[in-house]
């Protein structure tokens, strides 16, 4: 079992990673003196698969189940969750335990941030994406009809428990989508991850714990180090946006229907690498290495019908544009990044055409 400590403004918290980690959740909560009352919140799908794993946590009643899926990630679902919390009389002695993917984690985190002006939240992420990314760092929130994650707050968890065992039931496409985020960590910080994925892709897809747990642990360590140093995304945390400027734009112009988030990031990373290569910042060999790895994982949904003009327009509406300046993360080598603030429309359009978009 790996234990990583994240420092946050409201105090440090542990991320526990390893097969069987959920078994020790009850003891961990006791040890951290978290909540005399424990309220589990999950979705029907996740709970049907993994509810039995939580028998020993000492929760005092059955879980609150909320709708799962991006289209339910909104204030209505959170409002219904508040109704439930009032009904079960959640109070200041309560800890909320979120069990699910990134959608559940973000919504439950947001509810925990605001209910009674803030209750402690524990994340038990059940998708690869949530384990390597969304459960750590304290970003919470919901979508607005006019934009993704527009409403939210920072609310660091009190504990994160990432148990690779639950990934066994994840559909292959969801699992693969999470792997693109692991590739991201390889490019920005730990090239050995790229080698590891390439060399054990079969065992990884078979969800072999010995192959998957090290990917989760390494990714968590990188995310933990970055958010510990820069909780509010004023500098270093932006490196995590590698592949996300163009990836988010692809998701937005396709109304979040064509890609899983990680798939869009797969394309976004290739486009970012292409921009770097064209500028002479990124070694061409790195572009080729990542392209080969992405191809090895399996086909990405086609982008041939997406207009590069629309993608460029969507970038302008992104949260990563701060006071009119786009902070673009490029790779300057294996495991190294550089922030560019002068990437032009022409460069972006050329890069997205290179990865297959139409004019
Ligand atoms: N807070 C952050 O820092 C952060 C970072 C990245 C992404 N996100 C957010 O995360 C969300 C995406 O999360 P996601 O990719 O986990 O998707 P998700 O939460 O929608 O889960 C994907 C699907 O997998 C199912 N599922 C979850 N666990 C399962 C399991 N163990 N077995 C079988 N099925 C399971 C879910 O029911 C759902 O249908 C987005 O809304 C994104 O904005 C947040
Ligand atoms: Zn991401």
PDB file of C-alpha atoms in Angstrom, residues 25 27 34 37 51 77 125 136 175 185 187 204 215 227 256 264 266 281 283 301-302 355 359:
ATOM      1  CA  UNK A  25     -11.196   2.821   4.841  1.00  0.00           C
ATOM      2  CA  UNK A  27      -9.759   2.170  10.108  1.00  0.00           C
ATOM      3  CA  UNK A  34     -13.028  11.773  10.784  1.00  0.00           C
ATOM      4  CA  UNK A  37     -21.216   9.935  11.291  1.00  0.00           C
ATOM      5  CA  UNK A  51     -21.278  -1.555  -2.514  1.00  0.00           C
ATOM      6  CA  UNK A  77     -28.733  16.992  -8.888  1.00  0.00           C
ATOM      7  CA  UNK A 125     -12.558   7.263  -6.842  1.00  0.00           C
ATOM      8  CA  UNK A 136      -6.813  14.824  -5.756  1.00  0.00           C
ATOM      9  CA  UNK A 175     -10.414   2.675 -18.655  1.00  0.00           C
ATOM     10  CA  UNK A 185       1.979  12.593 -16.520  1.00  0.00           C
ATOM     11  CA  UNK A 187       5.115  13.537 -20.885  1.00  0.00           C
ATOM     12  CA  UNK A 204      -2.722  -3.139 -18.031  1.00  0.00           C
ATOM     13  CA  UNK A 215       0.521   3.668 -12.822  1.00  0.00           C
ATOM     14  CA  UNK A 227      -1.146  20.652  -6.228  1.00  0.00           C
ATOM     15  CA  UNK A 256     -19.271  16.510 -24.770  1.00  0.00           C
ATOM     16  CA  UNK A 264     -10.039  14.498 -26.237  1.00  0.00           C
ATOM     17  CA  UNK A 266      -5.200  12.268 -26.356  1.00  0.00           C
ATOM     18  CA  UNK A 281      10.607  23.523 -28.733  1.00  0.00           C
ATOM     19  CA  UNK A 283      11.759  17.036 -30.028  1.00  0.00           C
ATOM     20  CA  UNK A 301     -12.932   8.577 -32.229  1.00  0.00           C
ATOM     21  CA  UNK A 302     -12.566  10.393 -35.548  1.00  0.00           C
ATOM     22  CA  UNK A 355      -4.000  15.670 -36.155  1.00  0.00           C
ATOM     23  CA  UNK A 359     -10.370  23.469 -42.173  1.00  0.00           C
TER      24      UNK A 359
END
